[in-house]
Amino acid sequence: MLSDPFTTLFKKGSIKAMRAITAMDMTNPEVVERVSIEVWKQIWIHDRDITDEAILMDAFTSAGLTKNKAKEFLEMAGAKEVKNKLKENTEEALDAGCFGAPSFIVRQDGEDDKMFFGQGISISC
């Protein structure tokens, strides 16, 4: 657990990480899961500050991205399209009743949406 998760998550925020992962989802969705897991590990297992770009770079490269690709996603985090997509995704999550992360909404034709909260996979350190 973080030494001071309140400061890291609520005062500093995780907006850069969220925007970079949104950029990934927009252009290379196949990397989102493994990158998200690595970012999660940085903050909750290794007690590292994910507002630090160097920490995000470590997470991205640990997930298998090249340094150039990792830098590209960090740069894309500032793009208006990425910011707008994250806002749209956040609104959709709030409208669906999400209350924290990680939350997942499973949608199937002919079925009501189902929301799940929590880490559903095993993460090895």
Short mmCIF file of N, CA, C and O in Angstrom, two decimals:
data_model
loop_
_atom_site.label_atom_id
_atom_site.label_comp_id
_atom_site.label_asym_id
_atom_site.label_seq_id
_atom_site.Cartn_x
_atom_site.Cartn_y
_atom_site.Cartn_z
N MET A 1 0.84 -1.18 0.00
CA MET A 1 0.00 0.00 0.00
C MET A 1 0.89 1.24 0.00
O MET A 1 1.95 1.26 0.60
N LEU A 2 0.42 2.28 -0.63
CA LEU A 2 1.19 3.51 -0.69
C LEU A 2 1.40 4.10 0.69
O LEU A 2 0.53 4.06 1.54
N SER A 3 2.55 4.68 0.86
CA SER A 3 2.84 5.38 2.11
C SER A 3 1.85 6.51 2.33
O SER A 3 1.41 6.76 3.44
N ASP A 4 1.51 7.20 1.25
CA ASP A 4 0.58 8.32 1.34
C ASP A 4 -0.32 8.33 0.11
O ASP A 4 -0.20 9.19 -0.77
N PRO A 5 -1.24 7.36 0.00
CA PRO A 5 -2.07 7.29 -1.20
C PRO A 5 -2.98 8.50 -1.38
O PRO A 5 -3.28 8.88 -2.51
N PHE A 6 -3.39 9.15 -0.30
CA PHE A 6 -4.27 10.31 -0.43
C PHE A 6 -3.60 11.40 -1.26
O PHE A 6 -4.17 11.92 -2.21
N THR A 7 -2.35 11.73 -0.91
CA THR A 7 -1.64 12.77 -1.65
C THR A 7 -1.43 12.37 -3.10
O THR A 7 -1.71 13.14 -4.01
N THR A 8 -0.97 11.15 -3.31
CA THR A 8 -0.68 10.71 -4.68
C THR A 8 -1.93 10.66 -5.53
O THR A 8 -1.96 11.21 -6.63
N LEU A 9 -2.97 10.01 -5.04
CA LEU A 9 -4.14 9.80 -5.88
C LEU A 9 -5.12 10.96 -5.90
O LEU A 9 -5.73 11.24 -6.93
N PHE A 10 -5.31 11.64 -4.77
CA PHE A 10 -6.36 12.64 -4.71
C PHE A 10 -5.85 14.08 -4.83
O PHE A 10 -6.57 14.93 -5.32
N LYS A 11 -4.66 14.34 -4.40
CA LYS A 11 -4.13 15.70 -4.56
C LYS A 11 -3.38 15.83 -5.89
O LYS A 11 -3.59 16.78 -6.62
N LYS A 12 -2.46 14.90 -6.15
CA LYS A 12 -1.70 14.96 -7.40
C LYS A 12 -2.54 14.43 -8.56
O LYS A 12 -2.50 14.96 -9.64
N GLY A 13 -3.26 13.35 -8.33
CA GLY A 13 -4.12 12.76 -9.34
C GLY A 13 -3.39 11.80 -10.26
O GLY A 13 -2.17 11.67 -10.23
N SER A 14 -4.17 11.13 -11.07
CA SER A 14 -3.61 10.15 -12.00
C SER A 14 -4.00 10.48 -13.44
O SER A 14 -4.02 9.62 -14.30
N ILE A 15 -4.26 11.76 -13.69
CA ILE A 15 -4.77 12.18 -14.99
C ILE A 15 -3.82 11.86 -16.15
O ILE A 15 -4.25 11.43 -17.21
N LYS A 16 -2.53 12.04 -15.95
CA LYS A 16 -1.57 11.76 -17.04
C LYS A 16 -1.62 10.28 -17.41
O LYS A 16 -1.66 9.94 -18.59
N ALA A 17 -1.63 9.42 -16.39
CA ALA A 17 -1.70 7.97 -16.64
C ALA A 17 -3.01 7.63 -17.35
O ALA A 17 -3.02 6.87 -18.32
N MET A 18 -4.11 8.20 -16.88
CA MET A 18 -5.41 7.90 -17.49
C MET A 18 -5.46 8.38 -18.94
O MET A 18 -5.99 7.69 -19.81
N ARG A 19 -4.92 9.55 -19.19
CA ARG A 19 -4.92 10.07 -20.56
C ARG A 19 -4.03 9.23 -21.47
O ARG A 19 -4.40 8.95 -22.61
N ALA A 20 -2.86 8.85 -20.98
CA ALA A 20 -1.96 8.04 -21.81
C ALA A 20 -2.60 6.69 -22.12
O ALA A 20 -2.52 6.21 -23.26
N ILE A 21 -3.26 6.08 -21.14
CA ILE A 21 -3.91 4.79 -21.37
C ILE A 21 -5.12 4.98 -22.30
O ILE A 21 -5.40 4.11 -23.13
N THR A 22 -5.79 6.10 -22.21
CA THR A 22 -6.88 6.41 -23.15
C THR A 22 -6.33 6.51 -24.56
O THR A 22 -6.93 5.99 -25.52
N ALA A 23 -5.18 7.17 -24.72
CA ALA A 23 -4.54 7.27 -26.04
C ALA A 23 -4.21 5.87 -26.58
O ALA A 23 -4.41 5.59 -27.76
N MET A 24 -3.74 5.01 -25.70
CA MET A 24 -3.46 3.63 -26.10
C MET A 24 -4.72 2.95 -26.59
O MET A 24 -4.73 2.25 -27.61
N ASP A 25 -5.81 3.14 -25.83
CA ASP A 25 -7.07 2.51 -26.18
C ASP A 25 -7.58 3.00 -27.53
O ASP A 25 -8.19 2.25 -28.28
N MET A 26 -7.30 4.24 -27.84
CA MET A 26 -7.75 4.83 -29.11
C MET A 26 -6.94 4.33 -30.30
O MET A 26 -7.45 4.29 -31.42
N THR A 27 -5.67 3.97 -30.07
CA THR A 27 -4.79 3.63 -31.19
C THR A 27 -4.24 2.20 -31.15
O THR A 27 -3.98 1.63 -32.20
N ASN A 28 -4.01 1.67 -29.98
CA ASN A 28 -3.45 0.33 -29.81
C ASN A 28 -4.12 -0.39 -28.63
O ASN A 28 -3.48 -0.66 -27.61
N PRO A 29 -5.41 -0.69 -28.75
CA PRO A 29 -6.15 -1.24 -27.61
C PRO A 29 -5.60 -2.56 -27.08
O PRO A 29 -5.81 -2.89 -25.91
N GLU A 30 -4.85 -3.26 -27.89
CA GLU A 30 -4.29 -4.54 -27.45
C GLU A 30 -3.27 -4.40 -26.33
O GLU A 30 -2.96 -5.38 -25.64
N VAL A 31 -2.73 -3.21 -26.09
CA VAL A 31 -1.73 -3.02 -25.02
C VAL A 31 -2.33 -2.51 -23.72
O VAL A 31 -1.66 -2.50 -22.68
N VAL A 32 -3.59 -2.10 -23.75
CA VAL A 32 -4.21 -1.44 -22.59
C VAL A 32 -4.18 -2.32 -21.33
O VAL A 32 -3.81 -1.85 -20.25
N GLU A 33 -4.57 -3.57 -21.45
CA GLU A 33 -4.64 -4.42 -20.26
C GLU A 33 -3.29 -4.57 -19.59
O GLU A 33 -3.15 -4.34 -18.38
N ARG A 34 -2.27 -4.93 -20.36
CA ARG A 34 -0.97 -5.16 -19.71
C ARG A 34 -0.35 -3.86 -19.20
O ARG A 34 0.28 -3.85 -18.14
N VAL A 35 -0.56 -2.74 -19.88
CA VAL A 35 -0.05 -1.46 -19.38
C VAL A 35 -0.79 -1.06 -18.11
O VAL A 35 -0.18 -0.63 -17.13
N SER A 36 -2.10 -1.21 -18.11
CA SER A 36 -2.89 -0.87 -16.92
C SER A 36 -2.44 -1.67 -15.71
O SER A 36 -2.33 -1.13 -14.60
N ILE A 37 -2.16 -2.94 -15.91
CA ILE A 37 -1.68 -3.78 -14.81
C ILE A 37 -0.34 -3.28 -14.30
O ILE A 37 -0.12 -3.21 -13.09
N GLU A 38 0.55 -2.90 -15.20
CA GLU A 38 1.86 -2.41 -14.77
C GLU A 38 1.75 -1.08 -14.03
O GLU A 38 2.46 -0.85 -13.05
N VAL A 39 0.86 -0.20 -14.46
CA VAL A 39 0.65 1.06 -13.75
C VAL A 39 0.09 0.76 -12.35
O VAL A 39 0.54 1.32 -11.35
N TRP A 40 -0.87 -0.14 -12.28
CA TRP A 40 -1.45 -0.56 -11.00
C TRP A 40 -0.37 -1.08 -10.06
O TRP A 40 -0.33 -0.73 -8.89
N LYS A 41 0.52 -1.92 -10.60
CA LYS A 41 1.62 -2.46 -9.78
C LYS A 41 2.51 -1.35 -9.23
O LYS A 41 2.94 -1.41 -8.08
N GLN A 42 2.80 -0.36 -10.07
CA GLN A 42 3.70 0.72 -9.63
C GLN A 42 3.16 1.40 -8.38
O GLN A 42 3.90 1.65 -7.43
N ILE A 43 1.87 1.69 -8.39
CA ILE A 43 1.31 2.45 -7.27
C ILE A 43 0.98 1.56 -6.07
O ILE A 43 1.27 1.92 -4.94
N TRP A 44 0.39 0.39 -6.31
CA TRP A 44 -0.14 -0.39 -5.20
C TRP A 44 0.80 -1.49 -4.70
O TRP A 44 0.64 -1.94 -3.57
N ILE A 45 1.75 -1.91 -5.49
CA ILE A 45 2.70 -2.94 -5.04
C ILE A 45 4.06 -2.33 -4.73
O ILE A 45 4.65 -2.61 -3.70
N HIS A 46 4.55 -1.46 -5.64
CA HIS A 46 5.90 -0.91 -5.49
C HIS A 46 5.94 0.44 -4.79
O HIS A 46 7.02 1.00 -4.60
N ASP A 47 4.77 0.97 -4.42
CA ASP A 47 4.69 2.23 -3.67
C ASP A 47 5.39 3.38 -4.41
O ASP A 47 6.14 4.14 -3.83
N ARG A 48 5.11 3.48 -5.72
CA ARG A 48 5.73 4.51 -6.54
C ARG A 48 4.68 5.52 -6.98
O ARG A 48 3.51 5.20 -7.13
N ASP A 49 5.11 6.73 -7.22
CA ASP A 49 4.24 7.86 -7.56
C ASP A 49 4.00 7.89 -9.07
O ASP A 49 4.87 8.29 -9.84
N ILE A 50 2.79 7.50 -9.49
CA ILE A 50 2.50 7.44 -10.93
C ILE A 50 2.27 8.80 -11.56
O ILE A 50 2.00 8.88 -12.76
N THR A 51 2.41 9.87 -10.79
CA THR A 51 2.36 11.20 -11.41
C THR A 51 3.72 11.57 -12.00
O THR A 51 3.83 12.55 -12.73
N ASP A 52 4.73 10.78 -11.68
CA ASP A 52 6.08 10.99 -12.18
C ASP A 52 6.20 10.28 -13.54
O ASP A 52 6.00 9.07 -13.64
N GLU A 53 6.53 11.04 -14.58
CA GLU A 53 6.64 10.45 -15.92
C GLU A 53 7.65 9.32 -16.01
O GLU A 53 7.45 8.37 -16.76
N ALA A 54 8.72 9.38 -15.23
CA ALA A 54 9.71 8.31 -15.25
C ALA A 54 9.10 7.00 -14.74
O ALA A 54 9.41 5.92 -15.26
N ILE A 55 8.22 7.10 -13.75
CA ILE A 55 7.55 5.92 -13.21
C ILE A 55 6.60 5.35 -14.26
O ILE A 55 6.52 4.13 -14.47
N LEU A 56 5.87 6.23 -14.95
CA LEU A 56 4.99 5.77 -16.02
C LEU A 56 5.79 5.12 -17.14
O LEU A 56 5.39 4.09 -17.68
N MET A 57 6.93 5.70 -17.49
CA MET A 57 7.79 5.10 -18.51
C MET A 57 8.20 3.70 -18.08
O MET A 57 8.18 2.77 -18.90
N ASP A 58 8.59 3.54 -16.83
CA ASP A 58 8.95 2.21 -16.31
C ASP A 58 7.79 1.23 -16.47
O ASP A 58 7.98 0.09 -16.90
N ALA A 59 6.59 1.68 -16.11
CA ALA A 59 5.42 0.82 -16.21
C ALA A 59 5.15 0.45 -17.67
O ALA A 59 4.91 -0.73 -17.99
N PHE A 60 5.22 1.42 -18.56
CA PHE A 60 4.92 1.17 -19.97
C PHE A 60 5.94 0.22 -20.59
O PHE A 60 5.58 -0.68 -21.34
N THR A 61 7.21 0.44 -20.29
CA THR A 61 8.24 -0.44 -20.86
C THR A 61 8.20 -1.83 -20.21
O THR A 61 8.46 -2.83 -20.88
N SER A 62 7.84 -1.89 -18.93
CA SER A 62 7.68 -3.20 -18.27
C SER A 62 6.55 -3.99 -18.92
O SER A 62 6.55 -5.22 -18.90
N ALA A 63 5.58 -3.28 -19.49
CA ALA A 63 4.45 -3.93 -20.17
C ALA A 63 4.81 -4.33 -21.60
O ALA A 63 3.98 -4.89 -22.31
N GLY A 64 6.02 -4.01 -22.03
CA GLY A 64 6.48 -4.43 -23.35
C GLY A 64 6.53 -3.35 -24.41
O GLY A 64 6.88 -3.63 -25.56
N LEU A 65 6.18 -2.12 -24.05
CA LEU A 65 6.27 -1.04 -25.03
C LEU A 65 7.72 -0.60 -25.19
O LEU A 65 8.50 -0.63 -24.23
N THR A 66 8.08 -0.17 -26.39
CA THR A 66 9.40 0.41 -26.59
C THR A 66 9.41 1.78 -25.92
O THR A 66 8.36 2.38 -25.69
N LYS A 67 10.59 2.30 -25.65
CA LYS A 67 10.68 3.64 -25.06
C LYS A 67 10.06 4.68 -25.98
O LYS A 67 9.38 5.60 -25.52
N ASN A 68 10.27 4.53 -27.28
CA ASN A 68 9.70 5.49 -28.23
C ASN A 68 8.18 5.46 -28.21
O ASN A 68 7.53 6.51 -28.23
N LYS A 69 7.61 4.26 -28.17
CA LYS A 69 6.15 4.13 -28.14
C LYS A 69 5.61 4.67 -26.82
O LYS A 69 4.57 5.35 -26.79
N ALA A 70 6.29 4.38 -25.72
CA ALA A 70 5.87 4.89 -24.40
C ALA A 70 5.87 6.42 -24.41
O ALA A 70 4.91 7.05 -23.95
N LYS A 71 6.93 7.03 -24.95
CA LYS A 71 7.00 8.50 -25.04
C LYS A 71 5.88 9.05 -25.92
O LYS A 71 5.29 10.08 -25.61
N GLU A 72 5.61 8.35 -26.99
CA GLU A 72 4.55 8.78 -27.91
C GLU A 72 3.20 8.84 -27.17
O GLU A 72 2.45 9.81 -27.31
N PHE A 73 2.90 7.83 -26.37
CA PHE A 73 1.63 7.82 -25.63
C PHE A 73 1.60 8.93 -24.58
O PHE A 73 0.55 9.55 -24.37
N LEU A 74 2.72 9.18 -23.93
CA LEU A 74 2.76 10.28 -22.95
C LEU A 74 2.54 11.62 -23.64
O LEU A 74 1.86 12.50 -23.10
N GLU A 75 3.08 11.79 -24.83
CA GLU A 75 2.86 13.03 -25.59
C GLU A 75 1.41 13.15 -26.04
O GLU A 75 0.83 14.23 -25.99
N MET A 76 0.82 12.03 -26.45
CA MET A 76 -0.58 12.02 -26.90
C MET A 76 -1.53 12.37 -25.75
O MET A 76 -2.66 12.82 -26.01
N ALA A 77 -1.09 12.18 -24.52
CA ALA A 77 -1.95 12.45 -23.36
C ALA A 77 -2.41 13.90 -23.32
O ALA A 77 -3.45 14.20 -22.73
N GLY A 78 -1.69 14.79 -23.96
CA GLY A 78 -2.05 16.20 -23.97
C GLY A 78 -2.97 16.60 -25.11
O GLY A 78 -3.45 17.73 -25.15
N ALA A 79 -3.26 15.67 -26.02
CA ALA A 79 -4.08 15.99 -27.19
C ALA A 79 -5.55 16.17 -26.80
O ALA A 79 -6.09 15.45 -25.96
N LYS A 80 -6.18 17.14 -27.44
CA LYS A 80 -7.58 17.46 -27.15
C LYS A 80 -8.49 16.25 -27.36
O LYS A 80 -9.40 16.00 -26.58
N GLU A 81 -8.24 15.48 -28.42
CA GLU A 81 -9.07 14.30 -28.71
C GLU A 81 -8.99 13.29 -27.58
O GLU A 81 -9.99 12.66 -27.23
N VAL A 82 -7.80 13.11 -27.03
CA VAL A 82 -7.60 12.16 -25.94
C VAL A 82 -8.30 12.66 -24.68
O VAL A 82 -9.00 11.90 -24.00
N LYS A 83 -8.13 13.94 -24.39
CA LYS A 83 -8.81 14.52 -23.21
C LYS A 83 -10.32 14.36 -23.32
O LYS A 83 -10.98 13.98 -22.36
N ASN A 84 -10.85 14.64 -24.50
CA ASN A 84 -12.29 14.52 -24.71
C ASN A 84 -12.76 13.08 -24.59
O ASN A 84 -13.83 12.82 -24.03
N LYS A 85 -11.99 12.14 -25.10
CA LYS A 85 -12.35 10.72 -25.01
C LYS A 85 -12.36 10.27 -23.55
O LYS A 85 -13.26 9.52 -23.14
N LEU A 86 -11.40 10.71 -22.76
CA LEU A 86 -11.37 10.34 -21.35
C LEU A 86 -12.59 10.93 -20.63
O LEU A 86 -13.22 10.24 -19.82
N LYS A 87 -12.94 12.16 -20.95
CA LYS A 87 -14.14 12.77 -20.35
C LYS A 87 -15.38 11.96 -20.73
O LYS A 87 -16.24 11.69 -19.88
N GLU A 88 -15.46 11.58 -21.99
CA GLU A 88 -16.60 10.78 -22.47
C GLU A 88 -16.66 9.43 -21.75
O GLU A 88 -17.73 9.01 -21.29
N ASN A 89 -15.52 8.77 -21.63
CA ASN A 89 -15.46 7.48 -20.93
C ASN A 89 -15.86 7.63 -19.47
O ASN A 89 -16.57 6.78 -18.91
N THR A 90 -15.40 8.71 -18.83
CA THR A 90 -15.71 8.95 -17.43
C THR A 90 -17.20 9.18 -17.25
O THR A 90 -17.82 8.63 -16.32
N GLU A 91 -17.80 9.98 -18.13
CA GLU A 91 -19.25 10.22 -18.07
C GLU A 91 -20.02 8.92 -18.23
O GLU A 91 -21.00 8.67 -17.52
N GLU A 92 -19.59 8.11 -19.19
CA GLU A 92 -20.25 6.82 -19.42
C GLU A 92 -20.17 5.94 -18.17
O GLU A 92 -21.16 5.31 -17.77
N ALA A 93 -19.01 5.92 -17.54
CA ALA A 93 -18.84 5.13 -16.32
C ALA A 93 -19.73 5.64 -15.20
O ALA A 93 -20.40 4.86 -14.50
N LEU A 94 -19.77 6.95 -15.01
CA LEU A 94 -20.63 7.53 -13.97
C LEU A 94 -22.10 7.25 -14.25
O LEU A 94 -22.85 6.89 -13.33
N ASP A 95 -22.51 7.39 -15.49
CA ASP A 95 -23.89 7.12 -15.86
C ASP A 95 -24.28 5.66 -15.62
O ASP A 95 -25.42 5.35 -15.31
N ALA A 96 -23.29 4.77 -15.73
CA ALA A 96 -23.52 3.34 -15.51
C ALA A 96 -23.49 2.97 -14.03
O ALA A 96 -23.77 1.83 -13.67
N GLY A 97 -23.11 3.93 -13.18
CA GLY A 97 -23.09 3.66 -11.74
C GLY A 97 -21.74 3.25 -11.19
O GLY A 97 -21.64 2.82 -10.04
N CYS A 98 -20.68 3.39 -11.98
CA CYS A 98 -19.34 3.05 -11.48
C CYS A 98 -18.99 3.96 -10.32
O CYS A 98 -19.34 5.14 -10.31
N PHE A 99 -18.30 3.42 -9.34
CA PHE A 99 -17.97 4.17 -8.13
C PHE A 99 -16.50 4.09 -7.77
O PHE A 99 -16.08 4.66 -6.78
N GLY A 100 -15.72 3.41 -8.52
CA GLY A 100 -14.30 3.29 -8.23
C GLY A 100 -13.61 2.50 -9.32
O GLY A 100 -14.22 2.08 -10.29
N ALA A 101 -12.34 2.29 -9.11
CA ALA A 101 -11.55 1.56 -10.10
C ALA A 101 -10.82 0.41 -9.41
O ALA A 101 -10.40 0.56 -8.26
N PRO A 102 -10.72 -0.69 -10.07
CA PRO A 102 -11.22 -0.94 -11.42
C PRO A 102 -12.69 -1.37 -11.43
O PRO A 102 -13.11 -2.16 -10.61
N SER A 103 -13.44 -0.81 -12.34
CA SER A 103 -14.82 -1.22 -12.60
C SER A 103 -14.91 -1.67 -14.04
O SER A 103 -14.24 -1.12 -14.91
N PHE A 104 -15.72 -2.67 -14.27
CA PHE A 104 -15.88 -3.22 -15.61
C PHE A 104 -17.36 -3.34 -15.92
O PHE A 104 -18.14 -3.76 -15.07
N ILE A 105 -17.75 -2.98 -17.12
CA ILE A 105 -19.12 -3.15 -17.56
C ILE A 105 -19.10 -4.15 -18.70
O ILE A 105 -18.39 -3.97 -19.69
N VAL A 106 -19.86 -5.21 -18.52
CA VAL A 106 -19.96 -6.25 -19.54
C VAL A 106 -21.27 -6.05 -20.27
O VAL A 106 -22.33 -5.98 -19.64
N ARG A 107 -21.18 -5.92 -21.59
CA ARG A 107 -22.36 -5.70 -22.41
C ARG A 107 -22.51 -6.86 -23.38
O ARG A 107 -21.55 -7.22 -24.07
N GLN A 108 -23.72 -7.42 -23.41
CA GLN A 108 -24.03 -8.50 -24.34
C GLN A 108 -25.38 -8.20 -24.97
O GLN A 108 -26.30 -7.72 -24.29
N ASP A 109 -25.50 -8.47 -26.25
CA ASP A 109 -26.78 -8.25 -26.94
C ASP A 109 -27.88 -9.01 -26.22
O ASP A 109 -27.73 -10.17 -25.85
N GLY A 110 -29.00 -8.32 -26.03
CA GLY A 110 -30.16 -8.93 -25.41
C GLY A 110 -30.08 -9.07 -23.90
O GLY A 110 -30.99 -9.62 -23.28
N GLU A 111 -29.02 -8.59 -23.28
CA GLU A 111 -28.83 -8.69 -21.83
C GLU A 111 -28.69 -7.29 -21.24
O GLU A 111 -28.25 -6.37 -21.91
N ASP A 112 -29.05 -7.16 -19.97
CA ASP A 112 -28.77 -5.92 -19.26
C ASP A 112 -27.28 -5.81 -19.02
O ASP A 112 -26.59 -6.83 -18.87
N ASP A 113 -26.76 -4.58 -19.00
CA ASP A 113 -25.34 -4.38 -18.68
C ASP A 113 -25.08 -4.93 -17.28
O ASP A 113 -25.93 -4.84 -16.39
N LYS A 114 -23.89 -5.48 -17.09
CA LYS A 114 -23.49 -5.99 -15.78
C LYS A 114 -22.20 -5.29 -15.38
O LYS A 114 -21.25 -5.24 -16.15
N MET A 115 -22.19 -4.70 -14.17
CA MET A 115 -21.01 -4.01 -13.69
C MET A 115 -20.31 -4.88 -12.66
O MET A 115 -20.95 -5.49 -11.80
N PHE A 116 -18.99 -4.92 -12.75
CA PHE A 116 -18.16 -5.64 -11.79
C PHE A 116 -17.12 -4.67 -11.25
O PHE A 116 -16.60 -3.83 -11.99
N PHE A 117 -16.82 -4.80 -9.98
CA PHE A 117 -15.82 -3.95 -9.35
C PHE A 117 -14.75 -4.83 -8.76
O PHE A 117 -15.02 -5.86 -8.15
N GLY A 118 -13.48 -4.43 -8.96
CA GLY A 118 -12.36 -5.13 -8.33
C GLY A 118 -11.42 -5.74 -9.33
O GLY A 118 -11.71 -5.86 -10.51
N GLN A 119 -10.28 -6.14 -8.82
CA GLN A 119 -9.25 -6.78 -9.62
C GLN A 119 -9.61 -8.24 -9.79
O GLN A 119 -9.64 -8.97 -8.83
N GLY A 120 -9.89 -8.63 -10.99
CA GLY A 120 -10.36 -9.99 -11.23
C GLY A 120 -9.30 -10.96 -11.71
O GLY A 120 -9.60 -12.08 -12.04
N ILE A 121 -8.05 -10.53 -11.75
CA ILE A 121 -6.99 -11.42 -12.21
C ILE A 121 -5.86 -11.45 -11.19
O ILE A 121 -5.72 -10.55 -10.38
N SER A 122 -5.11 -12.48 -11.26
CA SER A 122 -3.97 -12.60 -10.35
C SER A 122 -2.80 -11.80 -10.91
O SER A 122 -2.51 -11.85 -12.09
N ILE A 123 -2.16 -11.05 -10.05
CA ILE A 123 -1.00 -10.25 -10.45
C ILE A 123 0.20 -10.72 -9.67
O ILE A 123 0.21 -10.69 -8.45
N SER A 124 1.21 -11.17 -10.40
CA SER A 124 2.42 -11.60 -9.72
C SER A 124 3.38 -10.43 -9.59
O SER A 124 3.44 -9.58 -10.47
N CYS A 125 4.04 -10.37 -8.51
CA CYS A 125 4.98 -9.28 -8.25
C CYS A 125 6.32 -9.67 -8.79
O CYS A 125 7.26 -9.09 -8.82
#
